[in-house]
JSON list of C-alpha atoms in Angstrom, two decimals:
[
{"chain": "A", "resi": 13, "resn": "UNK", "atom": "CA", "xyz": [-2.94, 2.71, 9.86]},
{"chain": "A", "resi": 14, "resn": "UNK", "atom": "CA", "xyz": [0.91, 2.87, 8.28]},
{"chain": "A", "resi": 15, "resn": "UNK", "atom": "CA", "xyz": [1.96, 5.63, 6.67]},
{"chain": "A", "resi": 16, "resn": "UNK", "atom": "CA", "xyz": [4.71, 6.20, 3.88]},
{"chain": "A", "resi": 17, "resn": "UNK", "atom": "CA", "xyz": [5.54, 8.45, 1.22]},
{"chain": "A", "resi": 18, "resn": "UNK", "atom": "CA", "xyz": [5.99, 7.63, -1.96]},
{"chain": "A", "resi": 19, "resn": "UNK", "atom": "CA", "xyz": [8.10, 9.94, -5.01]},
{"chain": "A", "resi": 20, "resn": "UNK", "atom": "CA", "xyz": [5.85, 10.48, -8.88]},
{"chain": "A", "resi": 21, "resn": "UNK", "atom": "CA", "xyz": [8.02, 10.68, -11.97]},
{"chain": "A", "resi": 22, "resn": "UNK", "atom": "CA", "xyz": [7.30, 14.38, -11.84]},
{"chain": "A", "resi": 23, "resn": "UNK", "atom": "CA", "xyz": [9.28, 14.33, -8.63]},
{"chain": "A", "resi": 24, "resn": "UNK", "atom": "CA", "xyz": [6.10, 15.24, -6.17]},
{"chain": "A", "resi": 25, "resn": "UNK", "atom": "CA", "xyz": [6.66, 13.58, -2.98]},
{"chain": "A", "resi": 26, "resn": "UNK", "atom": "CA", "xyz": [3.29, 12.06, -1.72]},
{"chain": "A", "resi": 27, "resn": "UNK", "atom": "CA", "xyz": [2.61, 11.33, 1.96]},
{"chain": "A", "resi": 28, "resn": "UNK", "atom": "CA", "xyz": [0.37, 8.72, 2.24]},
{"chain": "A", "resi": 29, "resn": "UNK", "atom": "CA", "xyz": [-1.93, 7.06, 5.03]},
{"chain": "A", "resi": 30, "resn": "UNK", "atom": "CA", "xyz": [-3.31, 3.74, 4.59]},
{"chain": "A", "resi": 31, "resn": "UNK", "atom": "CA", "xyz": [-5.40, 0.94, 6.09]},
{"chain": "A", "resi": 32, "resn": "UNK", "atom": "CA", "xyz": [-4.66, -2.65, 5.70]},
{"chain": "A", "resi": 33, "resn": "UNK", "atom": "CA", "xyz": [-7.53, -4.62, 6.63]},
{"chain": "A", "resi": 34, "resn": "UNK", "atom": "CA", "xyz": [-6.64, -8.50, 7.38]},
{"chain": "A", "resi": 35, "resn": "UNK", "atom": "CA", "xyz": [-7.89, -11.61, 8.85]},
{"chain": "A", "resi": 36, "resn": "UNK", "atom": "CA", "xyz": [-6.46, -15.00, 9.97]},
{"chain": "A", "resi": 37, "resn": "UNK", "atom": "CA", "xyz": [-8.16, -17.41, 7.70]},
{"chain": "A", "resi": 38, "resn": "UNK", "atom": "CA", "xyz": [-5.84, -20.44, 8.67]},
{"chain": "A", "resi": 39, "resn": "UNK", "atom": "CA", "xyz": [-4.94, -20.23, 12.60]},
{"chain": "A", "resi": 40, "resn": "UNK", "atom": "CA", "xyz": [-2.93, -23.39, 11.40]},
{"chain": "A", "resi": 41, "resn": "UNK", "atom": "CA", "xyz": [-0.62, -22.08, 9.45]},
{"chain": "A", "resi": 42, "resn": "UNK", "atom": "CA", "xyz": [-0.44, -18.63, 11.24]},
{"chain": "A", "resi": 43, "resn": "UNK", "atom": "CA", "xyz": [0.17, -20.60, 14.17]},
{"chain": "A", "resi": 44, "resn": "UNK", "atom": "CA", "xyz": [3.03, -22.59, 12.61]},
{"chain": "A", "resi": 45, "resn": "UNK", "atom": "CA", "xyz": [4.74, -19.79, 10.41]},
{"chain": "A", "resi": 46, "resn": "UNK", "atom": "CA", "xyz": [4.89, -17.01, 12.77]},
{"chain": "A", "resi": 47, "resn": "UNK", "atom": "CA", "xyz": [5.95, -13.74, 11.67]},
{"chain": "A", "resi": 48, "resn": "UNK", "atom": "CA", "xyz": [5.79, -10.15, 12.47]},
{"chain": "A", "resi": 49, "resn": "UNK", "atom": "CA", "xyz": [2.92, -9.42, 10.03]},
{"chain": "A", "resi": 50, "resn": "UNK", "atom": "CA", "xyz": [2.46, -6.08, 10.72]},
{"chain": "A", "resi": 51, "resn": "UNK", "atom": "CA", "xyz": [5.60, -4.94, 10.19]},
{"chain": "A", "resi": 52, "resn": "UNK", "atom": "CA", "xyz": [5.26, -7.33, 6.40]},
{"chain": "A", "resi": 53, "resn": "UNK", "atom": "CA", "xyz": [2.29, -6.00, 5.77]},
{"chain": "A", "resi": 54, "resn": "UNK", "atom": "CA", "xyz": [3.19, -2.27, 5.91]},
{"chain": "A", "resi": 55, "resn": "UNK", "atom": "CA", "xyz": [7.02, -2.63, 4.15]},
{"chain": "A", "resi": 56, "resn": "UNK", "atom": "CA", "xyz": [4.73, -4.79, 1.55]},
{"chain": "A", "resi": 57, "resn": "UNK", "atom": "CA", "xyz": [2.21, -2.42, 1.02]},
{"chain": "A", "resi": 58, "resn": "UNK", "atom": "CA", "xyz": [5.00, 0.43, 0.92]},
{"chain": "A", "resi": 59, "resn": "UNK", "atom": "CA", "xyz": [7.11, -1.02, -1.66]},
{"chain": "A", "resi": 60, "resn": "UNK", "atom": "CA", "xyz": [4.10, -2.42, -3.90]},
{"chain": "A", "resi": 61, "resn": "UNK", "atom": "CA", "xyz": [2.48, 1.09, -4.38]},
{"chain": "A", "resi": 62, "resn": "UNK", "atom": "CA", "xyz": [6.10, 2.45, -4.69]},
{"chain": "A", "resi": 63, "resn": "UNK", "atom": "CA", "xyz": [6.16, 0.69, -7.65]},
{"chain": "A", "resi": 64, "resn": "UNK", "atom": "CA", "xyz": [3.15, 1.64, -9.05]},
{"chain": "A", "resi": 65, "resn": "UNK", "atom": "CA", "xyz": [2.99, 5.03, -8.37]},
{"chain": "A", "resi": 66, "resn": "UNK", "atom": "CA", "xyz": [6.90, 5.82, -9.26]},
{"chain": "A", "resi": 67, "resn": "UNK", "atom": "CA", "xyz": [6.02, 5.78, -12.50]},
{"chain": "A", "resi": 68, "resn": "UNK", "atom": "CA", "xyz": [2.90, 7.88, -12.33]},
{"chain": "A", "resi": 69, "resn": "UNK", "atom": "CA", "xyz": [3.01, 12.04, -12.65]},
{"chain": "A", "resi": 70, "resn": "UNK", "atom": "CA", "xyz": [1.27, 13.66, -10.27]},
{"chain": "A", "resi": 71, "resn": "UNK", "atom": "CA", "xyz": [-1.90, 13.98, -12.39]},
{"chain": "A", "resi": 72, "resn": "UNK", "atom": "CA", "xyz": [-2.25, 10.50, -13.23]},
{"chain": "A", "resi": 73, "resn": "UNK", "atom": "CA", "xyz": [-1.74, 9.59, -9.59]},
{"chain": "A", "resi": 74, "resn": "UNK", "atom": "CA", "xyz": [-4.56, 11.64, -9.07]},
{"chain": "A", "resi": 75, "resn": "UNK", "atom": "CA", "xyz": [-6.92, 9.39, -11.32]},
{"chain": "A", "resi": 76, "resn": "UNK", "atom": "CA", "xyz": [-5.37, 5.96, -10.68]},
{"chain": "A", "resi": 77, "resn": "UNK", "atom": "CA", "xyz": [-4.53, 5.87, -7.02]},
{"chain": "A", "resi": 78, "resn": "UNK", "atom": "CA", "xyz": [-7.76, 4.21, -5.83]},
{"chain": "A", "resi": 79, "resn": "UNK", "atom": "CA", "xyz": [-7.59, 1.73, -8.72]},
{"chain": "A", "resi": 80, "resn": "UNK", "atom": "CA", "xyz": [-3.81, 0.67, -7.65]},
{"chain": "A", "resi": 81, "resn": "UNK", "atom": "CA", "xyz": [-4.92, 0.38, -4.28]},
{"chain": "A", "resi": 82, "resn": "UNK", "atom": "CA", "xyz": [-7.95, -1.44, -5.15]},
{"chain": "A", "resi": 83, "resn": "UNK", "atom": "CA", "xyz": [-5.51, -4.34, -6.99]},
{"chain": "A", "resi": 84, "resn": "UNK", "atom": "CA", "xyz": [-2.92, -4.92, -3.96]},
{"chain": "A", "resi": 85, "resn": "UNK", "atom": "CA", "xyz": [-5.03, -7.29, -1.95]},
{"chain": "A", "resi": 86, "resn": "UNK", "atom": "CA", "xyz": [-4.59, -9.58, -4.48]},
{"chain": "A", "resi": 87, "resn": "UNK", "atom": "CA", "xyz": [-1.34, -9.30, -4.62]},
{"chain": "A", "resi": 88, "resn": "UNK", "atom": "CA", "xyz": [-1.29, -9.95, -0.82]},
{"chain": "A", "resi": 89, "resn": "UNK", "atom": "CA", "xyz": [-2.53, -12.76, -0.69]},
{"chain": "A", "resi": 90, "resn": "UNK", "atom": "CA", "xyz": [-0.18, -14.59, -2.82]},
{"chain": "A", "resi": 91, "resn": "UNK", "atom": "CA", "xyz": [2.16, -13.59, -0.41]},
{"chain": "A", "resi": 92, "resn": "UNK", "atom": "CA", "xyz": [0.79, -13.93, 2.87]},
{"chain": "A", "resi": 93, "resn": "UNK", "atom": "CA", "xyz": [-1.82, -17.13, 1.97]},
{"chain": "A", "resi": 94, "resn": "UNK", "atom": "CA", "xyz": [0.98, -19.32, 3.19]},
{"chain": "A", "resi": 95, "resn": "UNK", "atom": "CA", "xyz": [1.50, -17.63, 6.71]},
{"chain": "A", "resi": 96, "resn": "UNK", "atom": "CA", "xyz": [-2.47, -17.67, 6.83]},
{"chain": "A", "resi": 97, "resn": "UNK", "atom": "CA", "xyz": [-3.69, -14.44, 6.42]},
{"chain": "A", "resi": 98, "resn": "UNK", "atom": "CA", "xyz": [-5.89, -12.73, 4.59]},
{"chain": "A", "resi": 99, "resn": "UNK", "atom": "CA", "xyz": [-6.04, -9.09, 3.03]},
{"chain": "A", "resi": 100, "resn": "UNK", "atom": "CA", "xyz": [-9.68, -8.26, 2.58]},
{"chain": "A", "resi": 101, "resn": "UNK", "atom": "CA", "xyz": [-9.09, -4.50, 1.65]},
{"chain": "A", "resi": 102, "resn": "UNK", "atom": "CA", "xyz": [-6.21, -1.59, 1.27]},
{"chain": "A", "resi": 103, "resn": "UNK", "atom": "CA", "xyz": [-7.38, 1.72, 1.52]},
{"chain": "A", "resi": 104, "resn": "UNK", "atom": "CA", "xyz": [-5.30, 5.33, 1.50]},
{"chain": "A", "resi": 105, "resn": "UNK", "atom": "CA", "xyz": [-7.06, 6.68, 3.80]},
{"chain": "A", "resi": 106, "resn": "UNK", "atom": "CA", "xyz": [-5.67, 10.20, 3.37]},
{"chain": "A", "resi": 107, "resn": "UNK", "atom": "CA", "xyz": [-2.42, 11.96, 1.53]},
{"chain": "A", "resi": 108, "resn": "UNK", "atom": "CA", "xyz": [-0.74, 15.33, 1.09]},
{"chain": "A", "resi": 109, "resn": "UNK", "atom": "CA", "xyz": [1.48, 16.30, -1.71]},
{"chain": "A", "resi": 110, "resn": "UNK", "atom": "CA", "xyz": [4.72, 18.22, -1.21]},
{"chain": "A", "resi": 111, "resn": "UNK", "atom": "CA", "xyz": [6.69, 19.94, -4.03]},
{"chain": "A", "resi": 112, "resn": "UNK", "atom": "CA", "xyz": [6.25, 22.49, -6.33]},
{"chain": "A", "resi": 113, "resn": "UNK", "atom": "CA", "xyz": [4.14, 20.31, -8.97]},
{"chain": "A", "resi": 114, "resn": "UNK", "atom": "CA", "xyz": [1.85, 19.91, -6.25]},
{"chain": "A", "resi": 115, "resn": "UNK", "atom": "CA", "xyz": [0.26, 23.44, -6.30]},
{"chain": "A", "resi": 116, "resn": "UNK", "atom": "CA", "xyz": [-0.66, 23.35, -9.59]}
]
């Protein structure tokens, strides 16, 4: 699991928990690009649904997160095809909302 937190427009702050799940579907290539692709994978996954859910209020995060979420292994593996891995699912897992928009 990685956590993160992540800021709405409505200036919530959003601690979230997620699972990355992965496989290495070329030992090739992950064998000739090595990287640290745990680390990539979480500061990936951190700044793609940074993105996405910066521009969301608080209420709209509500309805959309699991449909952001479901979209970023797609995105992953445009990236991390060529080190040859594959991201089979992103789930959060859990969150917790902090700020004053957050209690209503």
């Amino acid at each position: 699991p990685t956590d993160f937190s992540v800021r709405t427009s409505d200036n919530v702050l959003i601690n979230l928990h997620a699972r990355i799940t992965f496989s290495i579907s070329s030992a090739k290539l992950f064998a000739e690009r090595p990287i640290d692709f745990v680390a990539h994978l979480e500061i990936w996954l951190a700044n793609t649904l940074l993105e996405e859910y910066a521009t969301l209020d608080m209420r709209s995060f509500m309805l959309k997160y699991q449909e952001v979420t479901k979209s970023a292994p797609d995105h992953a593996n445009s990236r991390f095809g060529e080190y040859g891995l594959t991201i089979s699912d992103v789930q959060i897992v859990h969150f917790d909302a902090e700020g004053v928009e957050a209690r209503k």
